[in-house]
PDB file of C-alpha atoms in Angstrom:
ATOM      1  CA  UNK A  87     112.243  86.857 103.350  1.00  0.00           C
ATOM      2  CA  UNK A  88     109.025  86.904 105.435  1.00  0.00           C
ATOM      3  CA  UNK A  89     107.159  87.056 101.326  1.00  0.00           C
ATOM      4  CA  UNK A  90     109.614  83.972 100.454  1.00  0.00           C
ATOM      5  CA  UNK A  91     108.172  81.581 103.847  1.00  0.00           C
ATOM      6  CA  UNK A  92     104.745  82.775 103.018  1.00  0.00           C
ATOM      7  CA  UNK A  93     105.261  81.245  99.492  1.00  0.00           C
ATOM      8  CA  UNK A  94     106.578  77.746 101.014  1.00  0.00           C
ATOM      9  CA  UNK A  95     103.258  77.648 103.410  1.00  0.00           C
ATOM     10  CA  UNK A  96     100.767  78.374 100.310  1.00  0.00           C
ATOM     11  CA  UNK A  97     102.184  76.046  98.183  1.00  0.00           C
ATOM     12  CA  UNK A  98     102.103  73.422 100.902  1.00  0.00           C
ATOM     13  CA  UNK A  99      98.827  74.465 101.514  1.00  0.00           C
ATOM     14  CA  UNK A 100      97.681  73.807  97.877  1.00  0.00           C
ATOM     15  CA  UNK A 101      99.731  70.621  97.446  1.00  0.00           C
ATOM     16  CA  UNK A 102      97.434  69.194 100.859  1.00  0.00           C
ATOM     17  CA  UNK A 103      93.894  70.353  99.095  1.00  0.00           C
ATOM     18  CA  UNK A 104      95.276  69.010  95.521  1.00  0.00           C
ATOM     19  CA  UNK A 105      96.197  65.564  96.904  1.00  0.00           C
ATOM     20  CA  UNK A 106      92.779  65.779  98.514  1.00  0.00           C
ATOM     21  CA  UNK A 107      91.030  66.610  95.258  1.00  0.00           C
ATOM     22  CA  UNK A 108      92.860  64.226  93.152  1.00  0.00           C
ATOM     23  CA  UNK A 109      91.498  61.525  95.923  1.00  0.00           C
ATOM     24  CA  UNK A 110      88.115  62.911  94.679  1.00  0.00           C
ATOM     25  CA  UNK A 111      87.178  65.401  97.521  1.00  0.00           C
ATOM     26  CA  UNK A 112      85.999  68.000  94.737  1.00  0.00           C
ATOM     27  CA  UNK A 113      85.338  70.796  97.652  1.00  0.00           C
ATOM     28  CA  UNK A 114      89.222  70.761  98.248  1.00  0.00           C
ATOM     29  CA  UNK A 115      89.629  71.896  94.274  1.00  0.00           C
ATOM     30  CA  UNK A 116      88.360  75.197  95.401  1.00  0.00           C
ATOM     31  CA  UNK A 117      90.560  75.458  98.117  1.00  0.00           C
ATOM     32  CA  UNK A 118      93.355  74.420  96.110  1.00  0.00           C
ATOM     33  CA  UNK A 119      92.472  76.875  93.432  1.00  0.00           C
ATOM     34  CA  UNK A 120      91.986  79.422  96.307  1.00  0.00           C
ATOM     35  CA  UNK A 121      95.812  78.674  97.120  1.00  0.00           C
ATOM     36  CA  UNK A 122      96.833  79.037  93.334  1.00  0.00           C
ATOM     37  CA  UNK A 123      95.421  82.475  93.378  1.00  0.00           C
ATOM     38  CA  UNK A 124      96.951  83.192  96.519  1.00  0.00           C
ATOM     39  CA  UNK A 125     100.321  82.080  95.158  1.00  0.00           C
ATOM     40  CA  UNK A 126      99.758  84.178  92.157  1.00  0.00           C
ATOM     41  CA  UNK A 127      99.475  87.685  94.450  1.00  0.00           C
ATOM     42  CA  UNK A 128     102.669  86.431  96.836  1.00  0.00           C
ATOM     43  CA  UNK A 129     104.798  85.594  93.305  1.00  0.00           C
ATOM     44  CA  UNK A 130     103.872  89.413  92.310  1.00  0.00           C
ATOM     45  CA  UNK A 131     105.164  90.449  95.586  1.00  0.00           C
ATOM     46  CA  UNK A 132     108.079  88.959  95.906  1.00  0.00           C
ATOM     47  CA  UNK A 133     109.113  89.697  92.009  1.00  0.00           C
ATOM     48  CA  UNK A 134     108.421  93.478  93.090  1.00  0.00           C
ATOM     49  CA  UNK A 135     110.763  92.986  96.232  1.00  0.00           C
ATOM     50  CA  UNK A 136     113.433  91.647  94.292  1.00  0.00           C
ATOM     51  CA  UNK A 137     113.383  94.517  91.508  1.00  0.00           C
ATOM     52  CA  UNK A 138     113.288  96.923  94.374  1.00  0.00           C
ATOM     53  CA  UNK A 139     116.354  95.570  96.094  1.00  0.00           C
ATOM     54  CA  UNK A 140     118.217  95.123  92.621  1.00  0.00           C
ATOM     55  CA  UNK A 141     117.628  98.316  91.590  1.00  0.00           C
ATOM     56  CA  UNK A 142     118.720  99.427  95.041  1.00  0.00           C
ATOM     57  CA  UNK A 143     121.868  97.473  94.934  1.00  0.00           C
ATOM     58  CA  UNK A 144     122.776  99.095  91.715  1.00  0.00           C
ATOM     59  CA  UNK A 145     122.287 102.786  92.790  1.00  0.00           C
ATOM     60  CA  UNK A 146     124.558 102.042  95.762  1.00  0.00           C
ATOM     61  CA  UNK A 147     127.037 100.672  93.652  1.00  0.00           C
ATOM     62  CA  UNK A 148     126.856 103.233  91.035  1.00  0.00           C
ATOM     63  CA  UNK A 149     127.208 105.726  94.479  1.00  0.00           C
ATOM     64  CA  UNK A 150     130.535 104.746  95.439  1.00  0.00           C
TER      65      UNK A 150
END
């Protein structure tokens, strides 16, 4: 869970710094890109936690 809030605050993070650049503030397009790659690592981590708790759901089951 704590993975899936610390998705929600990057991307509002890179939404603020996009709306920024957009405005033409181009130092905010490397903070927005910094958020992006940010993103990028949490996405990995959360797609590992959910394979791990999948995969641990269906040895319990197969367990029983």
């Amino acid at each position: 869970m704590e993975t899936t809030v610390q998705l929600q605050r990057l991307f509002e993070e890179f939404l603020k710094e996009d709306e920024k650049f957009t405005a033409g503030n181009a130092a905010a397009g490397t903070r927005a890109r910094k958020a992006l790659a940010e993103i990028s690592k949490s996405v990995k981590t959360r797609r590992n936690e959910i394979t791990a708790e999948k995969n641990a759901r269906k040895e319990a089951k197969a367990a029983k």
